[in-house]
Amino acid sequence: MERSAGPELGLDGCGVRSLGGGDRLVLRLDGGLLLTVRNDFRLRCGATVDHFYPALGVTASGTLGTLTDATVTRATVTPAGGLHLAFDTGHTLAVAPDPAPGGPVHPWQLASPAGVLFTGGPGGGPAA
């Protein structure tokens, strides 16, 4: 079961202004929010599912490029710390909560210009 995190994360209604790639996926959102995904994730639209592995490199084009100018319609965090984002384009981005051995400490992080707001994963939660 998922618990709603939209109001806590402040992502519902946020537009994606740009994407960055490399060894992570970076979504630059309205209000200066920055969502960084370092763990494996899936992007689903209908029956099509694309798997991404940031440790092997991510290009912010192609299928991921469809998220540019998309709006987050729902953000949820699983009890284990995974992240699910639904977009007005019909896409859903799902970040796994548990990184592989030697993987990132935090599978994903949400930050504002003032600093880290929330971290994902089993030990994650609101930043102190």
Coordinates of C-alpha atoms in Angstrom, one line a residue:
M1 CA 0.0 0.0 0.0
E2 CA 1.2 3.5 -0.9
R3 CA 0.8 6.6 1.2
S4 CA 0.1 9.8 -0.5
A5 CA 3.0 12.1 -0.5
G6 CA 1.9 14.8 -2.9
P7 CA 1.1 17.5 -0.2
E8 CA 4.2 16.5 1.8
L9 CA 6.6 16.6 -1.2
G10 CA 4.8 19.6 -2.8
L11 CA 5.0 18.0 -6.3
D12 CA 1.4 17.8 -7.3
G13 CA 0.9 20.4 -10.1
C14 CA 4.6 21.0 -10.5
G15 CA 5.8 21.3 -14.1
V16 CA 9.0 19.7 -15.4
R17 CA 11.1 22.6 -16.7
S18 CA 14.1 20.5 -17.9
L19 CA 15.9 17.2 -17.6
G20 CA 19.5 16.2 -16.9
G21 CA 21.2 12.9 -17.4
G22 CA 24.5 11.2 -16.9
D23 CA 24.9 9.0 -13.8
R24 CA 21.5 10.2 -12.5
L25 CA 18.2 11.6 -13.8
V26 CA 17.6 15.2 -12.7
L27 CA 14.2 16.8 -13.1
R28 CA 14.2 20.6 -12.7
L29 CA 10.7 21.5 -11.5
D30 CA 8.7 24.6 -10.9
G31 CA 9.6 26.7 -7.8
G32 CA 13.3 25.7 -8.1
L33 CA 12.6 22.2 -6.9
L34 CA 15.2 19.6 -8.0
L35 CA 14.4 15.9 -8.0
T36 CA 17.5 13.7 -8.4
V37 CA 17.1 9.9 -9.1
R38 CA 20.2 7.8 -8.7
N39 CA 18.6 4.4 -8.5
D40 CA 17.1 2.2 -11.2
F41 CA 13.7 3.4 -12.4
R42 CA 10.9 2.6 -14.8
L43 CA 9.0 4.9 -17.1
R44 CA 5.6 3.5 -18.1
C45 CA 3.0 4.8 -20.5
G46 CA 0.1 2.4 -21.2
A47 CA 1.5 -1.1 -21.9
T48 CA 5.0 0.3 -22.7
V49 CA 7.6 0.1 -19.9
D50 CA 11.2 1.4 -20.3
H51 CA 13.8 0.5 -17.7
F52 CA 16.6 2.8 -16.8
Y53 CA 19.9 2.2 -15.0
P54 CA 21.6 5.5 -14.0
A55 CA 24.8 3.6 -13.0
L56 CA 25.1 2.8 -16.8
G57 CA 24.2 6.3 -17.9
V58 CA 21.0 8.1 -18.6
T59 CA 20.2 10.3 -21.6
A60 CA 17.5 12.9 -21.0
S61 CA 16.1 12.4 -24.5
G62 CA 14.0 9.9 -26.3
T63 CA 11.3 8.4 -24.0
L64 CA 12.5 10.5 -21.1
G65 CA 12.4 13.6 -23.1
T66 CA 8.6 13.3 -23.2
L67 CA 8.6 14.5 -19.5
T68 CA 9.9 17.9 -20.5
D69 CA 7.0 20.3 -19.9
A70 CA 4.9 17.6 -18.3
T71 CA 3.1 18.3 -15.0
V72 CA 3.1 16.0 -12.0
T73 CA -0.5 15.0 -11.3
R74 CA 0.2 12.7 -8.3
A75 CA 3.3 11.9 -6.2
T76 CA 3.4 8.9 -3.8
V77 CA 6.0 7.4 -1.6
T78 CA 5.9 3.7 -0.8
P79 CA 6.3 2.6 2.8
A80 CA 9.8 1.3 1.8
G81 CA 10.8 4.7 0.3
G82 CA 10.2 4.2 -3.4
L83 CA 8.8 7.0 -5.4
H84 CA 6.0 7.0 -7.9
L85 CA 5.2 10.1 -10.0
A86 CA 2.2 10.3 -12.4
F87 CA 2.3 13.0 -15.2
D88 CA -0.4 14.6 -17.3
T89 CA 1.2 12.9 -20.3
G90 CA 0.0 9.5 -19.1
H91 CA 3.5 8.5 -18.0
T92 CA 4.4 7.1 -14.6
L93 CA 7.9 7.2 -13.2
A94 CA 8.6 4.6 -10.5
V95 CA 11.9 4.6 -8.6
A96 CA 12.9 1.4 -6.7
P97 CA 13.5 2.0 -3.0
D98 CA 16.4 -0.5 -2.5
P99 CA 19.6 0.1 -4.5
A100 CA 21.8 -2.7 -5.5
P101 CA 24.9 -3.4 -3.2
G102 CA 27.3 -0.6 -3.7
G103 CA 24.5 1.6 -5.1
P104 CA 23.4 5.1 -4.0
V105 CA 22.7 5.7 -0.3
H106 CA 19.5 7.5 -1.3
P107 CA 17.7 6.3 -4.4
W108 CA 16.1 9.7 -4.9
Q109 CA 16.2 13.1 -3.4
L110 CA 14.1 16.2 -3.5
A111 CA 15.7 19.6 -2.9
S112 CA 14.9 23.2 -3.0
P113 CA 17.3 26.1 -3.4
A114 CA 17.5 26.1 0.4
G115 CA 18.7 22.4 0.6
V116 CA 17.5 18.8 0.7
L117 CA 13.8 18.5 1.6
F118 CA 13.2 14.7 1.4
T119 CA 15.3 11.6 0.7
G120 CA 14.0 8.2 -0.4
G121 CA 14.9 4.7 0.6
P122 CA 14.4 2.5 3.7
G123 CA 16.1 5.1 5.9
G124 CA 14.8 8.1 4.0
G125 CA 12.3 10.7 5.0
P126 CA 12.0 14.4 5.5
A127 CA 15.4 16.1 5.8
A128 CA 16.1 17.4 9.3

